[in-house]
mmCIF file of C-alpha atoms and ligand atoms in Angstrom:
data_model
loop_
_atom_site.group_PDB
_atom_site.id
_atom_site.type_symbol
_atom_site.label_atom_id
_atom_site.label_comp_id
_atom_site.label_asym_id
_atom_site.label_seq_id
_atom_site.Cartn_x
_atom_site.Cartn_y
_atom_site.Cartn_z
ATOM 1 C CA MET A 1 0.000 0.000 0.000
ATOM 2 C CA SER A 2 1.280 3.438 -0.907
ATOM 3 C CA ARG A 3 -0.074 5.511 1.987
ATOM 4 C CA ASN A 4 2.160 5.490 5.014
ATOM 5 C CA SER A 5 0.432 4.003 8.017
ATOM 6 C CA CYS A 6 -0.563 6.432 10.769
ATOM 7 C CA ASN A 7 0.903 3.953 13.227
ATOM 8 C CA ARG A 8 4.611 3.764 13.778
ATOM 9 C CA ILE A 9 6.923 1.614 15.806
ATOM 10 C CA HIS A 10 10.018 3.538 16.896
ATOM 11 C CA ILE A 11 13.117 1.620 17.903
ATOM 12 C CA ASP A 12 15.766 3.399 19.927
ATOM 13 C CA SER A 13 19.035 1.837 18.803
ATOM 14 C CA SER A 14 20.980 3.495 21.624
ATOM 15 C CA ALA A 15 18.746 1.636 24.101
ATOM 16 C CA LEU A 16 19.620 -1.641 22.332
ATOM 17 C CA HIS A 17 23.288 -0.699 22.519
ATOM 18 C CA ASN A 18 23.135 0.245 26.218
ATOM 19 C CA ASN A 19 21.143 -2.843 27.181
ATOM 20 C CA TYR A 20 23.705 -5.038 25.429
ATOM 21 C CA ARG A 21 26.564 -3.364 27.294
ATOM 22 C CA LEU A 22 24.675 -3.741 30.575
ATOM 23 C CA ILE A 23 24.023 -7.467 30.056
ATOM 24 C CA GLN A 24 27.650 -7.894 29.026
ATOM 25 C CA ARG A 25 28.703 -6.367 32.364
ATOM 26 C CA CYS A 26 26.239 -8.585 34.283
ATOM 27 C CA SER A 27 27.530 -11.762 32.663
ATOM 28 C CA GLY A 28 31.187 -10.776 33.079
ATOM 29 C CA GLU A 29 33.189 -9.042 30.374
ATOM 30 C CA LYS A 30 34.896 -12.282 29.313
ATOM 31 C CA VAL A 31 31.680 -14.222 28.699
ATOM 32 C CA PRO A 32 30.285 -13.668 25.189
ATOM 33 C CA VAL A 33 26.650 -12.535 25.062
ATOM 34 C CA MET A 34 24.757 -14.196 22.214
ATOM 35 C CA ALA A 35 22.041 -11.786 21.091
ATOM 36 C CA MET A 36 18.815 -13.681 20.434
ATOM 37 C CA VAL A 37 17.352 -11.966 17.375
ATOM 38 C CA LYS A 38 14.681 -14.524 16.460
ATOM 39 C CA ALA A 39 11.120 -13.410 15.678
ATOM 40 C CA ASP A 40 12.545 -10.314 13.950
ATOM 41 C CA ALA A 41 14.394 -9.475 17.159
ATOM 42 C CA TYR A 42 11.253 -9.752 19.296
ATOM 43 C CA GLY A 43 9.559 -7.327 16.929
ATOM 44 C CA HIS A 44 12.420 -4.786 16.892
ATOM 45 C CA GLY A 45 13.743 -5.647 13.404
ATOM 46 C CA MET A 46 16.362 -8.377 13.101
ATOM 47 C CA LEU A 47 18.925 -6.673 10.886
ATOM 48 C CA GLU A 48 18.830 -3.249 12.541
ATOM 49 C CA SER A 49 18.951 -4.803 16.000
ATOM 50 C CA ALA A 50 21.808 -7.127 15.063
ATOM 51 C CA ARG A 51 23.746 -4.102 13.781
ATOM 52 C CA ALA A 52 23.100 -2.189 17.014
ATOM 53 C CA PHE A 53 24.315 -5.158 19.080
ATOM 54 C CA MET A 54 27.332 -5.550 16.792
ATOM 55 C CA ARG A 55 28.315 -1.944 17.453
ATOM 56 C CA ALA A 56 28.074 -2.767 21.164
ATOM 57 C CA GLY A 57 30.550 -5.628 20.692
ATOM 58 C CA CYS A 58 28.295 -8.587 19.861
ATOM 59 C CA ARG A 59 29.841 -11.410 17.821
ATOM 60 C CA ASP A 60 27.243 -14.138 18.447
ATOM 61 C CA PHE A 61 23.676 -14.140 17.155
ATOM 62 C CA GLY A 62 20.928 -16.656 17.805
ATOM 63 C CA VAL A 63 17.921 -17.282 15.572
ATOM 64 C CA ALA A 64 15.274 -19.989 15.502
ATOM 65 C CA GLU A 65 15.299 -20.956 11.844
ATOM 66 C CA LEU A 66 17.704 -21.274 8.957
ATOM 67 C CA ARG A 67 15.787 -18.662 6.933
ATOM 68 C CA GLU A 68 16.594 -16.024 9.567
ATOM 69 C CA ALA A 69 20.271 -16.967 9.682
ATOM 70 C CA VAL A 70 20.548 -16.692 5.902
ATOM 71 C CA LEU A 71 18.962 -13.218 5.986
ATOM 72 C CA LEU A 72 21.509 -12.083 8.579
ATOM 73 C CA ARG A 73 24.428 -13.315 6.473
ATOM 74 C CA GLN A 74 23.034 -11.881 3.257
ATOM 75 C CA ALA A 75 22.817 -8.510 5.026
ATOM 76 C CA GLY A 76 26.516 -8.764 5.860
ATOM 77 C CA ILE A 77 26.297 -9.682 9.553
ATOM 78 C CA GLY A 78 29.538 -11.401 10.560
ATOM 79 C CA GLY A 79 30.397 -13.421 13.639
ATOM 80 C CA ASN A 80 28.786 -16.667 14.741
ATOM 81 C CA ILE A 81 25.178 -17.354 13.837
ATOM 82 C CA TYR A 82 23.429 -20.168 15.688
ATOM 83 C CA VAL A 83 20.332 -21.876 14.301
ATOM 84 C CA THR A 84 18.699 -23.049 17.510
ATOM 85 C CA LEU A 85 15.820 -25.131 16.138
ATOM 86 C CA GLY A 86 17.976 -27.217 13.838
ATOM 87 C CA LEU A 87 16.955 -27.589 10.187
ATOM 88 C CA ASP A 88 15.720 -30.051 7.611
ATOM 89 C CA THR A 89 18.260 -32.532 6.335
ATOM 90 C CA GLY A 90 17.512 -31.257 2.809
ATOM 91 C CA GLU A 91 18.850 -27.794 3.743
ATOM 92 C CA VAL A 92 22.263 -28.706 5.128
ATOM 93 C CA GLU A 93 24.181 -27.256 2.196
ATOM 94 C CA GLN A 94 23.190 -23.742 3.317
ATOM 95 C CA VAL A 95 24.883 -24.241 6.682
ATOM 96 C CA PHE A 96 28.190 -24.508 4.817
ATOM 97 C CA ARG A 97 27.420 -21.838 2.254
ATOM 98 C CA TYR A 98 26.549 -19.282 4.940
ATOM 99 C CA ASP A 99 28.956 -20.555 7.598
ATOM 100 C CA LEU A 100 26.319 -21.167 10.277
ATOM 101 C CA ILE A 101 26.387 -23.128 13.520
ATOM 102 C CA PRO A 102 23.463 -25.554 13.713
ATOM 103 C CA VAL A 103 22.097 -26.881 16.966
ATOM 104 C CA VAL A 104 21.684 -30.665 16.749
ATOM 105 C CA TYR A 105 19.650 -33.111 18.801
ATOM 106 C CA SER A 106 19.180 -35.994 16.359
ATOM 107 C CA HIS A 107 21.534 -38.399 14.686
ATOM 108 C CA GLY A 108 19.782 -37.913 11.358
ATOM 109 C CA LEU A 109 20.653 -34.218 11.113
ATOM 110 C CA ALA A 110 24.194 -34.773 12.413
ATOM 111 C CA ALA A 111 24.783 -37.475 9.787
ATOM 112 C CA ALA A 112 23.371 -35.324 6.970
ATOM 113 C CA LEU A 113 25.575 -32.380 8.012
ATOM 114 C CA SER A 114 28.630 -34.602 8.178
ATOM 115 C CA ALA A 115 27.964 -36.160 4.787
ATOM 116 C CA LYS A 116 27.730 -32.692 3.231
ATOM 117 C CA GLY A 117 30.906 -31.628 5.036
ATOM 118 C CA LEU A 118 32.807 -34.607 3.660
ATOM 119 C CA GLU A 119 31.452 -33.915 0.173
ATOM 120 C CA LEU A 120 32.658 -30.294 0.397
ATOM 121 C CA GLY A 121 35.921 -31.191 2.110
ATOM 122 C CA ARG A 122 34.977 -29.106 5.156
ATOM 123 C CA LYS A 123 34.256 -29.630 8.816
ATOM 124 C CA ILE A 124 31.644 -27.572 10.602
ATOM 125 C CA ASP A 125 30.970 -26.855 14.298
ATOM 126 C CA VAL A 126 27.713 -28.025 15.827
ATOM 127 C CA HIS A 127 26.256 -27.371 19.267
ATOM 128 C CA VAL A 128 24.372 -30.199 20.978
ATOM 129 C CA LYS A 129 21.052 -29.392 22.668
ATOM 130 C CA VAL A 130 20.242 -31.077 25.957
ATOM 131 C CA ASP A 131 16.990 -30.917 27.915
ATOM 132 C CA THR A 132 18.005 -30.628 31.575
ATOM 133 C CA GLY A 133 14.466 -29.873 32.760
ATOM 134 C CA MET A 134 12.869 -27.410 30.359
ATOM 135 C CA GLY A 135 10.642 -30.155 28.967
ATOM 136 C CA ARG A 136 11.157 -28.962 25.416
ATOM 137 C CA LEU A 137 13.706 -29.523 22.660
ATOM 138 C CA GLY A 138 16.881 -31.533 23.187
ATOM 139 C CA LEU A 139 18.317 -34.855 24.275
ATOM 140 C CA PHE A 140 17.771 -36.123 27.793
ATOM 141 C CA PRO A 141 21.004 -35.812 29.814
ATOM 142 C CA GLU A 142 21.437 -39.589 30.047
ATOM 143 C CA ASP A 143 21.427 -39.843 26.238
ATOM 144 C CA VAL A 144 24.028 -37.136 25.626
ATOM 145 C CA TYR A 145 27.152 -39.283 26.182
ATOM 146 C CA THR A 146 26.219 -41.909 23.600
ATOM 147 C CA PHE A 147 25.059 -39.189 21.216
ATOM 148 C CA ILE A 148 28.351 -37.312 21.401
ATOM 149 C CA ASP A 149 30.252 -40.600 21.060
ATOM 150 C CA SER A 150 28.275 -41.337 17.922
ATOM 151 C CA LEU A 151 29.319 -37.954 16.491
ATOM 152 C CA GLN A 152 32.962 -38.994 16.563
ATOM 153 C CA SER A 153 32.508 -41.246 13.567
ATOM 154 C CA LEU A 154 31.035 -38.299 11.640
ATOM 155 C CA LYS A 155 34.098 -36.620 10.183
ATOM 156 C CA GLY A 156 32.317 -33.656 8.576
ATOM 157 C CA ILE A 157 31.224 -32.119 11.885
ATOM 158 C CA ARG A 158 32.859 -31.194 15.174
ATOM 159 C CA PRO A 159 30.965 -31.068 18.489
ATOM 160 C CA ALA A 160 31.907 -27.546 19.619
ATOM 161 C CA GLY A 161 29.220 -26.698 22.138
ATOM 162 C CA LEU A 162 26.655 -27.976 24.592
ATOM 163 C CA MET A 163 23.542 -25.987 25.377
ATOM 164 C CA SER A 164 20.452 -26.210 27.527
ATOM 165 C CA HIS A 165 17.662 -23.846 28.609
ATOM 166 C CA PHE A 166 16.082 -22.873 31.952
ATOM 167 C CA PRO A 167 12.302 -23.081 32.438
ATOM 168 C CA GLU A 168 12.002 -20.723 35.442
ATOM 169 C CA SER A 169 15.086 -18.548 35.687
ATOM 170 C CA ASP A 170 12.892 -15.422 35.679
ATOM 171 C CA ASP A 171 11.811 -16.436 39.201
ATOM 172 C CA GLN A 172 14.518 -15.970 41.813
ATOM 173 C CA LEU A 173 12.799 -18.393 44.173
ATOM 174 C CA ALA A 174 12.140 -21.270 41.746
ATOM 175 C CA LYS A 175 13.993 -24.466 42.613
ATOM 176 C CA SER A 176 14.333 -25.875 39.099
ATOM 177 C CA THR A 177 17.164 -23.534 38.095
ATOM 178 C CA GLU A 178 19.708 -25.081 40.474
ATOM 179 C CA SER A 179 18.675 -28.661 39.669
ATOM 180 C CA SER A 180 18.842 -27.996 35.908
ATOM 181 C CA PHE A 181 22.174 -26.300 36.328
ATOM 182 C CA CYS A 182 23.596 -29.205 38.349
ATOM 183 C CA LYS A 183 22.735 -31.666 35.584
ATOM 184 C CA PHE A 184 24.156 -29.354 32.952
ATOM 185 C CA LYS A 185 27.379 -28.701 34.874
ATOM 186 C CA GLU A 186 27.968 -32.407 35.378
ATOM 187 C CA LEU A 187 27.612 -33.058 31.635
ATOM 188 C CA CYS A 188 29.889 -30.136 30.784
ATOM 189 C CA GLU A 189 32.588 -31.165 33.230
ATOM 190 C CA THR A 190 32.618 -34.769 32.050
ATOM 191 C CA LEU A 191 32.583 -33.924 28.352
ATOM 192 C CA LYS A 192 35.076 -31.060 28.572
ATOM 193 C CA SER A 193 37.767 -33.549 29.536
ATOM 194 C CA ARG A 194 37.351 -35.022 26.057
ATOM 195 C CA PHE A 195 36.227 -32.176 23.821
ATOM 196 C CA SER A 196 36.745 -28.482 23.738
ATOM 197 C CA LEU A 197 33.144 -27.337 24.264
ATOM 198 C CA VAL A 198 31.469 -23.953 24.673
ATOM 199 C CA CYS A 199 28.776 -24.561 27.295
ATOM 200 C CA HIS A 200 25.780 -22.217 27.540
ATOM 201 C CA ILE A 201 22.477 -22.348 29.376
ATOM 202 C CA ALA A 202 21.738 -18.841 30.724
ATOM 203 C CA ASN A 203 18.933 -16.726 29.242
ATOM 204 C CA SER A 204 18.067 -13.182 30.400
ATOM 205 C CA GLY A 205 16.478 -14.413 33.626
ATOM 206 C CA ALA A 206 19.547 -16.431 34.534
ATOM 207 C CA VAL A 207 21.950 -13.570 33.774
ATOM 208 C CA LEU A 208 19.886 -11.250 35.981
ATOM 209 C CA ASN A 209 19.006 -13.686 38.794
ATOM 210 C CA PHE A 210 21.555 -16.516 38.723
ATOM 211 C CA ALA A 211 24.780 -15.000 37.445
ATOM 212 C CA HIS A 212 26.790 -18.071 38.504
ATOM 213 C CA THR A 213 25.127 -19.997 35.631
ATOM 214 C CA CYS A 214 26.690 -17.869 32.878
ATOM 215 C CA CYS A 215 29.252 -20.593 31.930
ATOM 216 C CA ASP A 216 31.150 -19.967 28.647
ATOM 217 C CA MET A 217 28.464 -17.891 26.927
ATOM 218 C CA VAL A 218 24.980 -16.529 27.652
ATOM 219 C CA ARG A 219 21.983 -16.186 25.337
ATOM 220 C CA ALA A 220 20.066 -13.008 26.074
ATOM 221 C CA GLY A 221 16.826 -11.927 24.471
ATOM 222 C CA ILE A 222 14.257 -9.908 26.368
ATOM 223 C CA ALA A 223 16.785 -8.008 28.513
ATOM 224 C CA LEU A 224 18.473 -6.662 25.374
ATOM 225 C CA TYR A 225 15.137 -5.157 24.361
ATOM 226 C CA GLY A 226 14.835 -3.503 27.775
ATOM 227 C CA TYR A 227 12.631 -5.807 29.812
ATOM 228 C CA HIS A 228 13.024 -8.117 32.769
ATOM 229 C CA PRO A 229 11.617 -11.575 31.922
ATOM 230 C CA ALA A 230 9.451 -11.633 35.055
ATOM 231 C CA GLY A 231 7.911 -8.278 34.198
ATOM 232 C CA GLY A 232 8.083 -5.180 36.344
ATOM 233 C CA ASP A 233 11.034 -2.931 36.866
ATOM 234 C CA PHE A 234 13.840 -4.893 38.461
ATOM 235 C CA SER A 235 16.462 -2.478 37.268
ATOM 236 C CA ASP A 236 17.287 -1.506 40.826
ATOM 237 C CA ARG A 237 18.949 -4.912 41.128
ATOM 238 C CA LEU A 238 21.456 -4.032 38.449
ATOM 239 C CA ALA A 239 24.242 -2.204 40.175
ATOM 240 C CA THR A 240 25.610 -1.179 36.793
ATOM 241 C CA GLY A 241 22.605 0.579 35.286
ATOM 242 C CA ARG A 242 19.049 0.302 34.087
ATOM 243 C CA LEU A 243 17.484 -1.638 31.229
ATOM 244 C CA GLU A 244 15.740 0.704 28.803
ATOM 245 C CA PRO A 245 12.762 -0.408 26.688
ATOM 246 C CA ALA A 246 13.763 0.193 23.062
ATOM 247 C CA MET A 247 10.326 0.079 21.422
ATOM 248 C CA SER A 248 7.567 2.650 21.357
ATOM 249 C CA PHE A 249 4.310 2.598 19.431
ATOM 250 C CA ILE A 250 2.792 5.874 18.292
ATOM 251 C CA SER A 251 -0.441 6.732 16.509
ATOM 252 C CA ARG A 252 -2.565 9.822 15.817
ATOM 253 C CA VAL A 253 -6.130 10.853 16.536
ATOM 254 C CA LEU A 254 -8.433 10.516 13.494
ATOM 255 C CA GLN A 255 -11.524 12.234 14.897
ATOM 256 C CA VAL A 256 -12.822 13.641 18.184
ATOM 257 C CA LYS A 257 -16.518 13.792 19.000
ATOM 258 C CA THR A 258 -18.741 14.269 21.996
ATOM 259 C CA PHE A 259 -21.468 11.741 22.824
ATOM 260 C CA GLY A 260 -24.415 12.441 25.070
ATOM 261 C CA PRO A 261 -25.263 10.112 27.982
ATOM 262 C CA GLY A 262 -26.495 6.568 27.287
ATOM 263 C CA LYS A 263 -24.755 6.105 23.945
ATOM 264 C CA GLY A 264 -23.141 2.808 22.913
ATOM 265 C CA ILE A 265 -19.527 2.823 21.720
ATOM 266 C CA SER A 266 -18.183 0.336 19.119
ATOM 267 C CA TYR A 267 -19.312 -3.206 18.226
ATOM 268 C CA GLY A 268 -21.629 -4.830 20.719
ATOM 269 C CA HIS A 269 -22.016 -1.562 22.652
ATOM 270 C CA SER A 270 -19.957 -3.116 25.430
ATOM 271 C CA PHE A 271 -19.356 0.440 26.669
ATOM 272 C CA ARG A 272 -22.191 2.890 27.221
ATOM 273 C CA THR A 273 -21.634 6.526 28.149
ATOM 274 C CA GLU A 274 -23.019 7.544 31.549
ATOM 275 C CA LYS A 275 -22.618 11.249 30.978
ATOM 276 C CA GLU A 276 -21.461 13.508 28.184
ATOM 277 C CA THR A 277 -18.269 11.866 26.935
ATOM 278 C CA LYS A 278 -15.569 13.042 24.547
ATOM 279 C CA ILE A 279 -14.307 10.160 22.408
ATOM 280 C CA ALA A 280 -11.198 10.100 20.200
ATOM 281 C CA VAL A 281 -11.034 7.527 17.398
ATOM 282 C CA ILE A 282 -7.561 6.199 16.562
ATOM 283 C CA PRO A 283 -6.480 3.932 13.668
ATOM 284 C CA VAL A 284 -5.179 1.122 15.889
ATOM 285 C CA GLY A 285 -6.847 -2.276 16.010
ATOM 286 C CA TYR A 286 -6.081 -5.918 16.471
ATOM 287 C CA GLU A 287 -4.698 -6.018 12.936
ATOM 288 C CA ASP A 288 -1.925 -3.771 14.246
ATOM 289 C CA GLY A 289 -1.173 -6.185 17.074
ATOM 290 C CA TYR A 290 -3.226 -4.263 19.636
ATOM 291 C CA SER A 291 -5.106 -7.232 21.063
ATOM 292 C CA ARG A 292 -8.893 -7.295 21.091
ATOM 293 C CA LEU A 293 -8.538 -8.476 24.682
ATOM 294 C CA LEU A 294 -7.648 -4.833 25.453
ATOM 295 C CA SER A 295 -11.279 -3.817 24.733
ATOM 296 C CA ASN A 296 -12.456 -1.640 27.636
ATOM 297 C CA ARG A 297 -9.090 -2.284 29.343
ATOM 298 C CA GLY A 298 -6.353 -0.607 27.347
ATOM 299 C CA GLU A 299 -4.801 2.668 28.459
ATOM 300 C CA VAL A 300 -2.911 5.053 26.198
ATOM 301 C CA LEU A 301 -1.275 8.471 26.473
ATOM 302 C CA VAL A 302 -2.766 11.487 24.753
ATOM 303 C CA GLY A 303 -2.276 15.159 25.546
ATOM 304 C CA GLY A 304 0.143 14.141 28.299
ATOM 305 C CA ARG A 305 -2.544 12.182 30.172
ATOM 306 C CA MET A 306 -3.677 8.602 30.492
ATOM 307 C CA ALA A 307 -6.850 7.813 28.520
ATOM 308 C CA ASN A 308 -8.954 4.640 28.652
ATOM 309 C CA VAL A 309 -9.914 2.491 25.678
ATOM 310 C CA ARG A 310 -13.716 2.403 25.515
ATOM 311 C CA GLY A 311 -15.699 -0.352 23.833
ATOM 312 C CA ARG A 312 -14.364 -3.161 21.671
ATOM 313 C CA ILE A 313 -11.154 -2.895 19.741
ATOM 314 C CA CYS A 314 -12.015 -3.212 16.030
ATOM 315 C CA MET A 315 -9.800 -4.576 13.256
ATOM 316 C CA ASN A 316 -8.130 -1.226 12.642
ATOM 317 C CA MET A 317 -9.700 1.275 14.982
ATOM 318 C CA CYS A 318 -10.405 1.814 18.617
ATOM 319 C CA MET A 319 -11.948 4.539 20.769
ATOM 320 C CA LEU A 320 -10.464 6.502 23.667
ATOM 321 C CA ASP A 321 -12.180 8.422 26.424
ATOM 322 C CA VAL A 322 -10.606 11.880 26.287
ATOM 323 C CA THR A 323 -13.274 13.673 28.336
ATOM 324 C CA ARG A 324 -10.675 14.843 30.847
ATOM 325 C CA VAL A 325 -7.951 15.640 28.322
ATOM 326 C CA LYS A 326 -8.009 19.286 27.288
ATOM 327 C CA GLY A 327 -7.927 20.381 23.653
ATOM 328 C CA VAL A 328 -7.507 17.035 21.896
ATOM 329 C CA THR A 329 -7.968 17.345 18.136
ATOM 330 C CA ALA A 330 -7.525 15.207 15.042
ATOM 331 C CA GLY A 331 -3.828 14.664 14.297
ATOM 332 C CA ASP A 332 -2.694 14.695 17.936
ATOM 333 C CA GLU A 333 -0.073 12.137 18.929
ATOM 334 C CA VAL A 334 -1.221 9.049 20.824
ATOM 335 C CA VAL A 335 1.352 6.865 22.596
ATOM 336 C CA LEU A 336 0.249 3.267 23.065
ATOM 337 C CA LEU A 337 3.686 2.047 24.198
ATOM 338 C CA GLY A 338 6.459 4.343 25.372
ATOM 339 C CA ARG A 339 6.651 7.803 26.916
ATOM 340 C CA GLN A 340 4.693 10.997 26.555
ATOM 341 C CA GLY A 341 5.629 13.812 28.908
ATOM 342 C CA ASP A 342 6.187 12.398 32.377
ATOM 343 C CA LEU A 343 4.089 9.294 31.788
ATOM 344 C CA LYS A 344 5.009 5.965 30.235
ATOM 345 C CA ILE A 345 3.393 2.702 29.214
ATOM 346 C CA THR A 346 5.540 -0.430 29.124
ATOM 347 C CA ALA A 347 4.946 -3.761 27.393
ATOM 348 C CA ASP A 348 4.557 -5.216 30.908
ATOM 349 C CA ASP A 349 1.712 -2.756 31.624
ATOM 350 C CA ILE A 350 -0.109 -3.949 28.491
ATOM 351 C CA ALA A 351 0.747 -7.615 29.111
ATOM 352 C CA ASP A 352 -0.550 -7.506 32.700
ATOM 353 C CA LYS A 353 -3.969 -6.343 31.528
ATOM 354 C CA ILE A 354 -4.489 -9.353 29.291
ATOM 355 C CA GLY A 355 -2.617 -12.120 31.087
ATOM 356 C CA THR A 356 0.432 -12.396 28.877
ATOM 357 C CA ILE A 357 4.100 -11.358 28.906
ATOM 358 C CA SER A 358 6.068 -8.468 27.430
ATOM 359 C CA TYR A 359 7.603 -10.834 24.824
ATOM 360 C CA GLU A 360 4.243 -11.370 23.136
ATOM 361 C CA ILE A 361 3.280 -7.684 23.203
ATOM 362 C CA LEU A 362 6.612 -6.686 21.615
ATOM 363 C CA CYS A 363 6.278 -9.338 18.872
ATOM 364 C CA MET A 364 2.661 -8.443 18.126
ATOM 365 C CA LEU A 365 3.149 -4.680 17.940
ATOM 366 C CA GLY A 366 6.624 -4.745 16.409
ATOM 367 C CA ASN A 367 5.911 -7.276 13.702
ATOM 368 C CA ASN A 368 2.591 -5.778 12.572
ATOM 369 C CA ASN A 369 3.567 -2.131 12.010
ATOM 370 C CA SER A 370 6.003 0.017 10.063
ATOM 371 C CA ARG A 371 9.217 0.341 12.038
ATOM 372 C CA TYR A 372 11.572 3.291 12.247
ATOM 373 C CA ILE A 373 14.918 2.902 13.931
ATOM 374 C CA ARG A 374 16.948 5.814 15.211
HETATM 375 C C1 LIG B 401 14.729 -17.011 22.915
HETATM 376 C C2 LIG B 401 15.779 -17.822 23.540
HETATM 377 C C3 LIG B 401 16.607 -17.311 24.541
HETATM 378 C C4 LIG B 401 16.433 -15.930 25.142
HETATM 379 O O1 LIG B 401 15.462 -15.937 26.155
HETATM 380 P P1 LIG B 401 15.142 -14.578 26.951
HETATM 381 O O2 LIG B 401 14.249 -15.003 28.044
HETATM 382 O O3 LIG B 401 14.448 -13.689 25.978
HETATM 383 O O4 LIG B 401 16.434 -14.027 27.394
HETATM 384 C C5 LIG B 401 17.633 -18.109 24.990
HETATM 385 N N1 LIG B 401 17.824 -19.351 24.494
HETATM 386 C C6 LIG B 401 17.031 -19.878 23.552
HETATM 387 C C7 LIG B 401 17.298 -21.247 23.044
HETATM 388 C C8 LIG B 401 15.980 -19.142 23.053
HETATM 389 O O5 LIG B 401 15.185 -19.662 22.112
#
């Protein structure tokens, strides 16, 4: 479509840079911080975010799928790129062509990678995924020894890393982090006597809450985008500084009108005016990633004040109660995420209203709107 959307996502690249430096300090300057840039960098734009992290010293990037890794390379991103979900055996050639590091958890993929390596006269690093309690992807710890032994006969690949993932590291009090870490550490110690392995398990929550689990590398996502995985502002815990949300979401008022008492607003008339009510219509709906669950719940900033969403969120519009906001007119800025004057709305504020987490809000808003990075 030719017309620019009224809705804009702004990404503050200096916030990305500062958050990266902060997480690097938390994990220890010698421990590489892999920037997780999957899902278009949690809605922030994969290439632009990767470049911002690179300028902050990042040399390791994590994505979910091969397609994302190829895009990073084609855009000229150097360093190590890890494909954390593995890939189809039919795609292994691209791992060599783009010099990627695949995560493996099955003999089939390892064998296909090795065969291609032998055919090309090359040997490629792989990282082995173990499930130490996440209950998701990876080999069970007891199966890792035989798996790694079986890799030794595969001359086209080299086991270069061992990785796992924490299910509850966002919660300082959860018990599973220590038990997962114990299993992981035991595997690492045993296998490191035989192979030179980069061991990594810590995500943002672990870096912030369990710094002793940082091992040889950490994989940070949400913290780099300015949020604590448990929600809320835990920045006071970081002696070295404060995480800064990098994303804001801005729109404009389309029309302002005043309704008399007893009038229904939007589909289903789920909101009815009690008294004379000034309503602003904005071009933001669930199509733009502003969840319909925010109907009658959302809050936004307009004219330097908080205004409530009234009635149901439509596909590409919703209505705000601006009765108490002076002088609002068509064209005025509306901040749905970010700061206006002294007030701010975070992805945690939005997430809390609808029972989800900042991650999902960032992906939904970021990946459904035009983005501008500065
Ligand atoms: C997304 C992801 C991370 C980052 O998690 P955060 O909670 O965002 O820090 C780490 N490791 C893996 C394998 C991931 O997929």
